């Protein structure tokens, strides 16, 4: 029964996330975001993180706690407009990804990156070659973030290659979705806003961290 509490937290996150995405849909149509969004966005991520504490006798390690804590701080920063808020969010997520890299590689002996990751690396390089000229004064922070985001995906892929299983598969899918979400965010930030961007960013991001959280549940082999 206690193990089901993790599912309950994720269900609460789904409800909160759908309401937050609804706020963004309203913002796109009316040009004004409901104030409730300021509560729902961090609450959704917090509910996902809370699922890690729902299992008797299990506590997530410091790396995982740090990763989710800085991700939530990044969530809060990115709720606001302007380069300073964006840079604060970028810095918070940078630290989160460093923690995710260390978390994914914990217990992994050797570095075996599957050949298919070359496709992802090419995608990342092409995306940044296209975007970097548009980033202005944020060029170096954006490049640094892109490197650590790519490293996070490669770390998840390496863990899955060395220790294949449902847990590492969930973490890898989550990492790839995280990269997709950030790609959509980067295009919106540096190329320009477009309809449906923010709901897509939020949905893919929350699914990403939800899968990463599930990969660390003790009930997942």
mmCIF file with all atom_site columns, C-alpha atoms in Angstrom:
data_model
loop_
_atom_site.group_PDB
_atom_site.id
_atom_site.type_symbol
_atom_site.label_atom_id
_atom_site.label_alt_id
_atom_site.label_comp_id
_atom_site.label_asym_id
_atom_site.label_entity_id
_atom_site.label_seq_id
_atom_site.pdbx_PDB_ins_code
_atom_site.Cartn_x
_atom_site.Cartn_y
_atom_site.Cartn_z
_atom_site.occupancy
_atom_site.B_iso_or_equiv
_atom_site.pdbx_formal_charge
_atom_site.auth_seq_id
_atom_site.auth_comp_id
_atom_site.auth_asym_id
_atom_site.auth_atom_id
_atom_site.pdbx_PDB_model_num
ATOM 1   C CA . UNK A 1 1   ? 0.000  0.000  0.000   1.00 0.00 ? 1   UNK A CA 1
ATOM 2   C CA . UNK A 1 2   ? 2.826  2.388  0.823   1.00 0.00 ? 2   UNK A CA 1
ATOM 3   C CA . UNK A 1 3   ? 4.383  1.780  -2.598  1.00 0.00 ? 3   UNK A CA 1
ATOM 4   C CA . UNK A 1 4   ? 1.200  3.116  -4.203  1.00 0.00 ? 4   UNK A CA 1
ATOM 5   C CA . UNK A 1 5   ? 1.864  6.500  -2.593  1.00 0.00 ? 5   UNK A CA 1
ATOM 6   C CA . UNK A 1 6   ? 4.446  7.201  -5.282  1.00 0.00 ? 6   UNK A CA 1
ATOM 7   C CA . UNK A 1 7   ? 1.717  6.714  -7.884  1.00 0.00 ? 7   UNK A CA 1
ATOM 8   C CA . UNK A 1 8   ? -0.562 9.019  -5.886  1.00 0.00 ? 8   UNK A CA 1
ATOM 9   C CA . UNK A 1 9   ? 2.053  11.775 -5.949  1.00 0.00 ? 9   UNK A CA 1
ATOM 10  C CA . UNK A 1 10  ? 2.429  11.379 -9.713  1.00 0.00 ? 10  UNK A CA 1
ATOM 11  C CA . UNK A 1 11  ? -1.345 11.493 -10.166 1.00 0.00 ? 11  UNK A CA 1
ATOM 12  C CA . UNK A 1 12  ? -1.422 14.731 -8.176  1.00 0.00 ? 12  UNK A CA 1
ATOM 13  C CA . UNK A 1 13  ? 1.399  16.027 -10.381 1.00 0.00 ? 13  UNK A CA 1
ATOM 14  C CA . UNK A 1 14  ? -0.587 15.132 -13.518 1.00 0.00 ? 14  UNK A CA 1
ATOM 15  C CA . UNK A 1 15  ? -3.616 17.084 -12.278 1.00 0.00 ? 15  UNK A CA 1
ATOM 16  C CA . UNK A 1 16  ? -1.493 20.067 -11.256 1.00 0.00 ? 16  UNK A CA 1
ATOM 17  C CA . UNK A 1 17  ? 0.460  19.918 -14.518 1.00 0.00 ? 17  UNK A CA 1
ATOM 18  C CA . UNK A 1 18  ? -2.681 19.808 -16.674 1.00 0.00 ? 18  UNK A CA 1
ATOM 19  C CA . UNK A 1 19  ? -4.051 22.845 -14.844 1.00 0.00 ? 19  UNK A CA 1
ATOM 20  C CA . UNK A 1 20  ? -0.735 24.665 -15.358 1.00 0.00 ? 20  UNK A CA 1
ATOM 21  C CA . UNK A 1 21  ? -0.751 23.808 -19.068 1.00 0.00 ? 21  UNK A CA 1
ATOM 22  C CA . UNK A 1 22  ? -4.351 25.056 -19.198 1.00 0.00 ? 22  UNK A CA 1
ATOM 23  C CA . UNK A 1 23  ? -3.121 28.357 -17.768 1.00 0.00 ? 23  UNK A CA 1
ATOM 24  C CA . UNK A 1 24  ? -0.605 28.582 -20.602 1.00 0.00 ? 24  UNK A CA 1
ATOM 25  C CA . UNK A 1 25  ? -3.284 27.865 -23.206 1.00 0.00 ? 25  UNK A CA 1
ATOM 26  C CA . UNK A 1 26  ? -5.340 30.710 -21.729 1.00 0.00 ? 26  UNK A CA 1
ATOM 27  C CA . UNK A 1 27  ? -2.257 32.945 -21.841 1.00 0.00 ? 27  UNK A CA 1
ATOM 28  C CA . UNK A 1 28  ? -1.771 32.199 -25.550 1.00 0.00 ? 28  UNK A CA 1
ATOM 29  C CA . UNK A 1 29  ? -5.388 33.047 -26.347 1.00 0.00 ? 29  UNK A CA 1
ATOM 30  C CA . UNK A 1 30  ? -5.887 36.050 -24.069 1.00 0.00 ? 30  UNK A CA 1
ATOM 31  C CA . UNK A 1 31  ? -2.344 37.374 -23.723 1.00 0.00 ? 31  UNK A CA 1
ATOM 32  C CA . UNK A 1 32  ? -2.483 37.111 -19.940 1.00 0.00 ? 32  UNK A CA 1
ATOM 33  C CA . UNK A 1 33  ? -1.393 34.195 -17.773 1.00 0.00 ? 33  UNK A CA 1
ATOM 34  C CA . UNK A 1 34  ? -3.613 33.352 -14.758 1.00 0.00 ? 34  UNK A CA 1
ATOM 35  C CA . UNK A 1 35  ? -1.836 34.017 -11.456 1.00 0.00 ? 35  UNK A CA 1
ATOM 36  C CA . UNK A 1 36  ? -2.584 30.432 -10.392 1.00 0.00 ? 36  UNK A CA 1
ATOM 37  C CA . UNK A 1 37  ? 0.188  29.332 -12.752 1.00 0.00 ? 37  UNK A CA 1
ATOM 38  C CA . UNK A 1 38  ? 2.793  30.739 -10.338 1.00 0.00 ? 38  UNK A CA 1
ATOM 39  C CA . UNK A 1 39  ? 1.684  28.123 -7.806  1.00 0.00 ? 39  UNK A CA 1
ATOM 40  C CA . UNK A 1 40  ? 0.957  25.219 -10.137 1.00 0.00 ? 40  UNK A CA 1
ATOM 41  C CA . UNK A 1 41  ? 4.278  25.155 -12.008 1.00 0.00 ? 41  UNK A CA 1
ATOM 42  C CA . UNK A 1 42  ? 6.611  24.579 -9.024  1.00 0.00 ? 42  UNK A CA 1
ATOM 43  C CA . UNK A 1 43  ? 3.935  22.482 -7.279  1.00 0.00 ? 43  UNK A CA 1
ATOM 44  C CA . UNK A 1 44  ? 3.869  20.002 -10.163 1.00 0.00 ? 44  UNK A CA 1
ATOM 45  C CA . UNK A 1 45  ? 7.635  19.499 -10.055 1.00 0.00 ? 45  UNK A CA 1
ATOM 46  C CA . UNK A 1 46  ? 7.525  19.277 -6.259  1.00 0.00 ? 46  UNK A CA 1
ATOM 47  C CA . UNK A 1 47  ? 4.880  16.517 -6.396  1.00 0.00 ? 47  UNK A CA 1
ATOM 48  C CA . UNK A 1 48  ? 7.059  14.550 -8.822  1.00 0.00 ? 48  UNK A CA 1
ATOM 49  C CA . UNK A 1 49  ? 10.070 14.955 -6.519  1.00 0.00 ? 49  UNK A CA 1
ATOM 50  C CA . UNK A 1 50  ? 7.944  13.987 -3.508  1.00 0.00 ? 50  UNK A CA 1
ATOM 51  C CA . UNK A 1 51  ? 7.209  10.608 -5.104  1.00 0.00 ? 51  UNK A CA 1
ATOM 52  C CA . UNK A 1 52  ? 10.810 9.679  -4.261  1.00 0.00 ? 52  UNK A CA 1
ATOM 53  C CA . UNK A 1 53  ? 9.927  9.796  -0.549  1.00 0.00 ? 53  UNK A CA 1
ATOM 54  C CA . UNK A 1 54  ? 6.817  7.635  -0.816  1.00 0.00 ? 54  UNK A CA 1
ATOM 55  C CA . UNK A 1 55  ? 8.474  4.285  -0.163  1.00 0.00 ? 55  UNK A CA 1
ATOM 56  C CA . UNK A 1 56  ? 9.039  2.849  3.299   1.00 0.00 ? 56  UNK A CA 1
ATOM 57  C CA . UNK A 1 57  ? 12.708 2.621  4.232   1.00 0.00 ? 57  UNK A CA 1
ATOM 58  C CA . UNK A 1 58  ? 13.893 4.389  1.072   1.00 0.00 ? 58  UNK A CA 1
ATOM 59  C CA . UNK A 1 59  ? 15.441 7.827  0.836   1.00 0.00 ? 59  UNK A CA 1
ATOM 60  C CA . UNK A 1 60  ? 16.906 9.256  -2.385  1.00 0.00 ? 60  UNK A CA 1
ATOM 61  C CA . UNK A 1 61  ? 20.618 9.982  -2.330  1.00 0.00 ? 61  UNK A CA 1
ATOM 62  C CA . UNK A 1 62  ? 22.064 13.491 -2.106  1.00 0.00 ? 62  UNK A CA 1
ATOM 63  C CA . UNK A 1 63  ? 22.770 13.707 -5.848  1.00 0.00 ? 63  UNK A CA 1
ATOM 64  C CA . UNK A 1 64  ? 19.168 12.988 -6.767  1.00 0.00 ? 64  UNK A CA 1
ATOM 65  C CA . UNK A 1 65  ? 17.839 15.413 -4.155  1.00 0.00 ? 65  UNK A CA 1
ATOM 66  C CA . UNK A 1 66  ? 20.190 18.135 -5.429  1.00 0.00 ? 66  UNK A CA 1
ATOM 67  C CA . UNK A 1 67  ? 19.172 17.486 -9.052  1.00 0.00 ? 67  UNK A CA 1
ATOM 68  C CA . UNK A 1 68  ? 15.474 17.867 -8.311  1.00 0.00 ? 68  UNK A CA 1
ATOM 69  C CA . UNK A 1 69  ? 15.989 20.808 -5.940  1.00 0.00 ? 69  UNK A CA 1
ATOM 70  C CA . UNK A 1 70  ? 17.899 22.821 -8.542  1.00 0.00 ? 70  UNK A CA 1
ATOM 71  C CA . UNK A 1 71  ? 15.412 21.816 -11.236 1.00 0.00 ? 71  UNK A CA 1
ATOM 72  C CA . UNK A 1 72  ? 12.597 23.246 -9.113  1.00 0.00 ? 72  UNK A CA 1
ATOM 73  C CA . UNK A 1 73  ? 14.601 26.452 -8.583  1.00 0.00 ? 73  UNK A CA 1
ATOM 74  C CA . UNK A 1 74  ? 15.031 26.601 -12.346 1.00 0.00 ? 74  UNK A CA 1
ATOM 75  C CA . UNK A 1 75  ? 11.274 26.142 -12.764 1.00 0.00 ? 75  UNK A CA 1
ATOM 76  C CA . UNK A 1 76  ? 10.646 29.142 -10.549 1.00 0.00 ? 76  UNK A CA 1
ATOM 77  C CA . UNK A 1 77  ? 13.194 31.348 -12.326 1.00 0.00 ? 77  UNK A CA 1
ATOM 78  C CA . UNK A 1 78  ? 11.792 30.555 -15.780 1.00 0.00 ? 78  UNK A CA 1
ATOM 79  C CA . UNK A 1 79  ? 8.304  31.678 -14.746 1.00 0.00 ? 79  UNK A CA 1
ATOM 80  C CA . UNK A 1 80  ? 9.514  35.245 -15.140 1.00 0.00 ? 80  UNK A CA 1
ATOM 81  C CA . UNK A 1 81  ? 10.522 37.191 -18.221 1.00 0.00 ? 81  UNK A CA 1
ATOM 82  C CA . UNK A 1 82  ? 13.861 38.769 -19.079 1.00 0.00 ? 82  UNK A CA 1
ATOM 83  C CA . UNK A 1 83  ? 17.465 37.689 -19.603 1.00 0.00 ? 83  UNK A CA 1
ATOM 84  C CA . UNK A 1 84  ? 18.268 37.716 -15.875 1.00 0.00 ? 84  UNK A CA 1
ATOM 85  C CA . UNK A 1 85  ? 15.471 35.274 -15.075 1.00 0.00 ? 85  UNK A CA 1
ATOM 86  C CA . UNK A 1 86  ? 16.448 33.102 -18.036 1.00 0.00 ? 86  UNK A CA 1
ATOM 87  C CA . UNK A 1 87  ? 20.093 33.112 -16.943 1.00 0.00 ? 87  UNK A CA 1
ATOM 88  C CA . UNK A 1 88  ? 19.093 32.187 -13.380 1.00 0.00 ? 88  UNK A CA 1
ATOM 89  C CA . UNK A 1 89  ? 17.021 29.305 -14.715 1.00 0.00 ? 89  UNK A CA 1
ATOM 90  C CA . UNK A 1 90  ? 19.854 28.221 -16.991 1.00 0.00 ? 90  UNK A CA 1
ATOM 91  C CA . UNK A 1 91  ? 22.299 28.209 -14.071 1.00 0.00 ? 91  UNK A CA 1
ATOM 92  C CA . UNK A 1 92  ? 19.955 26.225 -11.834 1.00 0.00 ? 92  UNK A CA 1
ATOM 93  C CA . UNK A 1 93  ? 19.318 23.604 -14.485 1.00 0.00 ? 93  UNK A CA 1
ATOM 94  C CA . UNK A 1 94  ? 23.042 23.465 -15.281 1.00 0.00 ? 94  UNK A CA 1
ATOM 95  C CA . UNK A 1 95  ? 23.716 22.383 -11.691 1.00 0.00 ? 95  UNK A CA 1
ATOM 96  C CA . UNK A 1 96  ? 20.761 19.976 -11.856 1.00 0.00 ? 96  UNK A CA 1
ATOM 97  C CA . UNK A 1 97  ? 22.211 18.299 -14.939 1.00 0.00 ? 97  UNK A CA 1
ATOM 98  C CA . UNK A 1 98  ? 25.651 17.969 -13.350 1.00 0.00 ? 98  UNK A CA 1
ATOM 99  C CA . UNK A 1 99  ? 23.936 16.171 -10.464 1.00 0.00 ? 99  UNK A CA 1
ATOM 100 C CA . UNK A 1 100 ? 21.939 13.996 -12.884 1.00 0.00 ? 100 UNK A CA 1
ATOM 101 C CA . UNK A 1 101 ? 25.142 13.018 -14.720 1.00 0.00 ? 101 UNK A CA 1
ATOM 102 C CA . UNK A 1 102 ? 26.769 11.953 -11.447 1.00 0.00 ? 102 UNK A CA 1
ATOM 103 C CA . UNK A 1 103 ? 23.579 10.152 -10.376 1.00 0.00 ? 103 UNK A CA 1
ATOM 104 C CA . UNK A 1 104 ? 23.240 8.207  -13.630 1.00 0.00 ? 104 UNK A CA 1
ATOM 105 C CA . UNK A 1 105 ? 26.881 7.124  -13.558 1.00 0.00 ? 105 UNK A CA 1
ATOM 106 C CA . UNK A 1 106 ? 26.835 6.002  -9.915  1.00 0.00 ? 106 UNK A CA 1
ATOM 107 C CA . UNK A 1 107 ? 27.793 2.329  -9.882  1.00 0.00 ? 107 UNK A CA 1
ATOM 108 C CA . UNK A 1 108 ? 28.558 2.282  -13.608 1.00 0.00 ? 108 UNK A CA 1
ATOM 109 C CA . UNK A 1 109 ? 31.902 0.693  -14.369 1.00 0.00 ? 109 UNK A CA 1
ATOM 110 C CA . UNK A 1 110 ? 33.340 1.772  -17.686 1.00 0.00 ? 110 UNK A CA 1
ATOM 111 C CA . UNK A 1 111 ? 31.954 4.230  -20.199 1.00 0.00 ? 111 UNK A CA 1
ATOM 112 C CA . UNK A 1 112 ? 30.136 2.391  -22.964 1.00 0.00 ? 112 UNK A CA 1
ATOM 113 C CA . UNK A 1 113 ? 28.184 4.874  -25.044 1.00 0.00 ? 113 UNK A CA 1
ATOM 114 C CA . UNK A 1 114 ? 25.915 3.133  -27.586 1.00 0.00 ? 114 UNK A CA 1
ATOM 115 C CA . UNK A 1 115 ? 26.557 3.945  -31.278 1.00 0.00 ? 115 UNK A CA 1
ATOM 116 C CA . UNK A 1 116 ? 23.071 5.453  -31.711 1.00 0.00 ? 116 UNK A CA 1
ATOM 117 C CA . UNK A 1 117 ? 24.049 8.369  -29.452 1.00 0.00 ? 117 UNK A CA 1
ATOM 118 C CA . UNK A 1 118 ? 26.092 9.719  -32.373 1.00 0.00 ? 118 UNK A CA 1
ATOM 119 C CA . UNK A 1 119 ? 22.751 10.713 -33.928 1.00 0.00 ? 119 UNK A CA 1
ATOM 120 C CA . UNK A 1 120 ? 21.833 12.660 -30.792 1.00 0.00 ? 120 UNK A CA 1
ATOM 121 C CA . UNK A 1 121 ? 25.225 14.385 -30.704 1.00 0.00 ? 121 UNK A CA 1
ATOM 122 C CA . UNK A 1 122 ? 24.853 15.428 -34.356 1.00 0.00 ? 122 UNK A CA 1
ATOM 123 C CA . UNK A 1 123 ? 21.359 16.754 -33.558 1.00 0.00 ? 123 UNK A CA 1
ATOM 124 C CA . UNK A 1 124 ? 22.740 18.757 -30.608 1.00 0.00 ? 124 UNK A CA 1
ATOM 125 C CA . UNK A 1 125 ? 25.595 20.195 -32.672 1.00 0.00 ? 125 UNK A CA 1
ATOM 126 C CA . UNK A 1 126 ? 23.317 21.206 -35.560 1.00 0.00 ? 126 UNK A CA 1
ATOM 127 C CA . UNK A 1 127 ? 20.827 22.806 -33.176 1.00 0.00 ? 127 UNK A CA 1
ATOM 128 C CA . UNK A 1 128 ? 23.492 24.859 -31.430 1.00 0.00 ? 128 UNK A CA 1
ATOM 129 C CA . UNK A 1 129 ? 25.218 25.899 -34.649 1.00 0.00 ? 129 UNK A CA 1
ATOM 130 C CA . UNK A 1 130 ? 21.846 27.283 -35.714 1.00 0.00 ? 130 UNK A CA 1
ATOM 131 C CA . UNK A 1 131 ? 20.895 28.867 -32.375 1.00 0.00 ? 131 UNK A CA 1
ATOM 132 C CA . UNK A 1 132 ? 24.155 30.279 -30.998 1.00 0.00 ? 132 UNK A CA 1
ATOM 133 C CA . UNK A 1 133 ? 24.345 33.243 -33.408 1.00 0.00 ? 133 UNK A CA 1
ATOM 134 C CA . UNK A 1 134 ? 20.917 34.270 -32.103 1.00 0.00 ? 134 UNK A CA 1
ATOM 135 C CA . UNK A 1 135 ? 21.789 34.111 -28.380 1.00 0.00 ? 135 UNK A CA 1
ATOM 136 C CA . UNK A 1 136 ? 23.660 37.432 -28.122 1.00 0.00 ? 136 UNK A CA 1
ATOM 137 C CA . UNK A 1 137 ? 25.245 37.984 -24.689 1.00 0.00 ? 137 UNK A CA 1
ATOM 138 C CA . UNK A 1 138 ? 23.928 34.594 -23.525 1.00 0.00 ? 138 UNK A CA 1
ATOM 139 C CA . UNK A 1 139 ? 26.107 32.706 -26.012 1.00 0.00 ? 139 UNK A CA 1
ATOM 140 C CA . UNK A 1 140 ? 28.637 31.252 -23.557 1.00 0.00 ? 140 UNK A CA 1
ATOM 141 C CA . UNK A 1 141 ? 26.105 30.269 -20.854 1.00 0.00 ? 141 UNK A CA 1
ATOM 142 C CA . UNK A 1 142 ? 23.891 28.681 -23.503 1.00 0.00 ? 142 UNK A CA 1
ATOM 143 C CA . UNK A 1 143 ? 26.813 26.737 -24.986 1.00 0.00 ? 143 UNK A CA 1
ATOM 144 C CA . UNK A 1 144 ? 27.893 25.524 -21.531 1.00 0.00 ? 144 UNK A CA 1
ATOM 145 C CA . UNK A 1 145 ? 24.331 24.439 -20.803 1.00 0.00 ? 145 UNK A CA 1
ATOM 146 C CA . UNK A 1 146 ? 24.104 22.591 -24.113 1.00 0.00 ? 146 UNK A CA 1
ATOM 147 C CA . UNK A 1 147 ? 27.284 20.682 -23.322 1.00 0.00 ? 147 UNK A CA 1
ATOM 148 C CA . UNK A 1 148 ? 26.112 19.557 -19.882 1.00 0.00 ? 148 UNK A CA 1
ATOM 149 C CA . UNK A 1 149 ? 22.650 18.661 -21.243 1.00 0.00 ? 149 UNK A CA 1
ATOM 150 C CA . UNK A 1 150 ? 24.291 16.498 -23.915 1.00 0.00 ? 150 UNK A CA 1
ATOM 151 C CA . UNK A 1 151 ? 26.488 14.911 -21.225 1.00 0.00 ? 151 UNK A CA 1
ATOM 152 C CA . UNK A 1 152 ? 23.381 14.098 -19.183 1.00 0.00 ? 152 UNK A CA 1
ATOM 153 C CA . UNK A 1 153 ? 21.822 12.200 -22.099 1.00 0.00 ? 153 UNK A CA 1
ATOM 154 C CA . UNK A 1 154 ? 25.094 10.377 -22.808 1.00 0.00 ? 154 UNK A CA 1
ATOM 155 C CA . UNK A 1 155 ? 25.422 9.441  -19.127 1.00 0.00 ? 155 UNK A CA 1
ATOM 156 C CA . UNK A 1 156 ? 21.913 7.968  -19.126 1.00 0.00 ? 156 UNK A CA 1
ATOM 157 C CA . UNK A 1 157 ? 22.689 6.085  -22.347 1.00 0.00 ? 157 UNK A CA 1
ATOM 158 C CA . UNK A 1 158 ? 25.948 4.748  -20.897 1.00 0.00 ? 158 UNK A CA 1
ATOM 159 C CA . UNK A 1 159 ? 24.177 3.570  -17.734 1.00 0.00 ? 159 UNK A CA 1
ATOM 160 C CA . UNK A 1 160 ? 21.565 1.767  -19.818 1.00 0.00 ? 160 UNK A CA 1
ATOM 161 C CA . UNK A 1 161 ? 24.256 0.137  -21.965 1.00 0.00 ? 161 UNK A CA 1
ATOM 162 C CA . UNK A 1 162 ? 26.231 -1.125 -18.955 1.00 0.00 ? 162 UNK A CA 1
ATOM 163 C CA . UNK A 1 163 ? 23.252 -1.975 -16.720 1.00 0.00 ? 163 UNK A CA 1
ATOM 164 C CA . UNK A 1 164 ? 20.270 -2.632 -19.034 1.00 0.00 ? 164 UNK A CA 1
ATOM 165 C CA . UNK A 1 165 ? 16.936 -2.809 -17.265 1.00 0.00 ? 165 UNK A CA 1
ATOM 166 C CA . UNK A 1 166 ? 13.652 -1.020 -16.777 1.00 0.00 ? 166 UNK A CA 1
ATOM 167 C CA . UNK A 1 167 ? 15.137 1.560  -14.402 1.00 0.00 ? 167 UNK A CA 1
ATOM 168 C CA . UNK A 1 168 ? 17.909 2.673  -16.732 1.00 0.00 ? 168 UNK A CA 1
ATOM 169 C CA . UNK A 1 169 ? 15.505 2.624  -19.682 1.00 0.00 ? 169 UNK A CA 1
ATOM 170 C CA . UNK A 1 170 ? 13.133 4.984  -17.880 1.00 0.00 ? 170 UNK A CA 1
ATOM 171 C CA . UNK A 1 171 ? 16.027 7.289  -16.989 1.00 0.00 ? 171 UNK A CA 1
ATOM 172 C CA . UNK A 1 172 ? 17.233 7.308  -20.600 1.00 0.00 ? 172 UNK A CA 1
ATOM 173 C CA . UNK A 1 173 ? 13.802 8.105  -22.017 1.00 0.00 ? 173 UNK A CA 1
ATOM 174 C CA . UNK A 1 174 ? 13.476 10.839 -19.393 1.00 0.00 ? 174 UNK A CA 1
ATOM 175 C CA . UNK A 1 175 ? 16.850 12.293 -20.350 1.00 0.00 ? 175 UNK A CA 1
ATOM 176 C CA . UNK A 1 176 ? 15.928 12.343 -24.042 1.00 0.00 ? 176 UNK A CA 1
ATOM 177 C CA . UNK A 1 177 ? 12.605 14.034 -23.282 1.00 0.00 ? 177 UNK A CA 1
ATOM 178 C CA . UNK A 1 178 ? 14.469 16.579 -21.132 1.00 0.00 ? 178 UNK A CA 1
ATOM 179 C CA . UNK A 1 179 ? 16.682 17.385 -24.131 1.00 0.00 ? 179 UNK A CA 1
ATOM 180 C CA . UNK A 1 180 ? 13.629 17.673 -26.391 1.00 0.00 ? 180 UNK A CA 1
ATOM 181 C CA . UNK A 1 181 ? 11.888 20.015 -23.949 1.00 0.00 ? 181 UNK A CA 1
ATOM 182 C CA . UNK A 1 182 ? 14.962 22.227 -23.706 1.00 0.00 ? 182 UNK A CA 1
ATOM 183 C CA . UNK A 1 183 ? 15.279 22.277 -27.499 1.00 0.00 ? 183 UNK A CA 1
ATOM 184 C CA . UNK A 1 184 ? 11.737 23.602 -27.826 1.00 0.00 ? 184 UNK A CA 1
ATOM 185 C CA . UNK A 1 185 ? 12.437 26.132 -25.066 1.00 0.00 ? 185 UNK A CA 1
ATOM 186 C CA . UNK A 1 186 ? 15.641 27.312 -26.764 1.00 0.00 ? 186 UNK A CA 1
ATOM 187 C CA . UNK A 1 187 ? 13.861 27.844 -30.084 1.00 0.00 ? 187 UNK A CA 1
ATOM 188 C CA . UNK A 1 188 ? 11.109 29.818 -28.370 1.00 0.00 ? 188 UNK A CA 1
ATOM 189 C CA . UNK A 1 189 ? 13.639 31.883 -26.397 1.00 0.00 ? 189 UNK A CA 1
ATOM 190 C CA . UNK A 1 190 ? 16.055 32.755 -29.188 1.00 0.00 ? 190 UNK A CA 1
ATOM 191 C CA . UNK A 1 191 ? 14.053 32.460 -32.409 1.00 0.00 ? 191 UNK A CA 1
ATOM 192 C CA . UNK A 1 192 ? 10.711 33.692 -31.129 1.00 0.00 ? 192 UNK A CA 1
ATOM 193 C CA . UNK A 1 193 ? 7.496  32.543 -29.447 1.00 0.00 ? 193 UNK A CA 1
ATOM 194 C CA . UNK A 1 194 ? 5.051  30.393 -31.372 1.00 0.00 ? 194 UNK A CA 1
ATOM 195 C CA . UNK A 1 195 ? 1.676  28.895 -30.578 1.00 0.00 ? 195 UNK A CA 1
ATOM 196 C CA . UNK A 1 196 ? 1.791  25.726 -28.514 1.00 0.00 ? 196 UNK A CA 1
ATOM 197 C CA . UNK A 1 197 ? 5.431  26.087 -27.510 1.00 0.00 ? 197 UNK A CA 1
ATOM 198 C CA . UNK A 1 198 ? 4.946  26.548 -23.769 1.00 0.00 ? 198 UNK A CA 1
ATOM 199 C CA . UNK A 1 199 ? 2.419  23.699 -23.295 1.00 0.00 ? 199 UNK A CA 1
ATOM 200 C CA . UNK A 1 200 ? 4.776  21.402 -25.244 1.00 0.00 ? 200 UNK A CA 1
ATOM 201 C CA . UNK A 1 201 ? 7.772  22.503 -23.147 1.00 0.00 ? 201 UNK A CA 1
ATOM 202 C CA . UNK A 1 202 ? 5.947  21.871 -19.870 1.00 0.00 ? 202 UNK A CA 1
ATOM 203 C CA . UNK A 1 203 ? 4.378  18.551 -20.881 1.00 0.00 ? 203 UNK A CA 1
ATOM 204 C CA . UNK A 1 204 ? 7.645  17.052 -22.156 1.00 0.00 ? 204 UNK A CA 1
ATOM 205 C CA . UNK A 1 205 ? 9.638  18.425 -19.201 1.00 0.00 ? 205 UNK A CA 1
ATOM 206 C CA . UNK A 1 206 ? 7.305  17.036 -16.548 1.00 0.00 ? 206 UNK A CA 1
ATOM 207 C CA . UNK A 1 207 ? 7.134  13.701 -18.325 1.00 0.00 ? 207 UNK A CA 1
ATOM 208 C CA . UNK A 1 208 ? 10.955 13.711 -18.405 1.00 0.00 ? 208 UNK A CA 1
ATOM 209 C CA . UNK A 1 209 ? 11.475 14.302 -14.695 1.00 0.00 ? 209 UNK A CA 1
ATOM 210 C CA . UNK A 1 210 ? 8.573  11.997 -13.881 1.00 0.00 ? 210 UNK A CA 1
ATOM 211 C CA . UNK A 1 211 ? 10.269 9.124  -15.703 1.00 0.00 ? 211 UNK A CA 1
ATOM 212 C CA . UNK A 1 212 ? 13.601 9.929  -14.061 1.00 0.00 ? 212 UNK A CA 1
ATOM 213 C CA . UNK A 1 213 ? 11.919 9.895  -10.648 1.00 0.00 ? 213 UNK A CA 1
ATOM 214 C CA . UNK A 1 214 ? 10.211 6.577  -11.424 1.00 0.00 ? 214 UNK A CA 1
ATOM 215 C CA . UNK A 1 215 ? 13.556 5.105  -12.486 1.00 0.00 ? 215 UNK A CA 1
ATOM 216 C CA . UNK A 1 216 ? 14.751 5.573  -8.899  1.00 0.00 ? 216 UNK A CA 1
ATOM 217 C CA . UNK A 1 217 ? 11.700 4.046  -7.246  1.00 0.00 ? 217 UNK A CA 1
ATOM 218 C CA . UNK A 1 218 ? 12.729 0.892  -5.348  1.00 0.00 ? 218 UNK A CA 1
ATOM 219 C CA . UNK A 1 219 ? 9.768  -0.946 -6.917  1.00 0.00 ? 219 UNK A CA 1
ATOM 220 C CA . UNK A 1 220 ? 11.342 -0.521 -10.389 1.00 0.00 ? 220 UNK A CA 1
ATOM 221 C CA . UNK A 1 221 ? 13.896 -3.305 -11.131 1.00 0.00 ? 221 UNK A CA 1
#
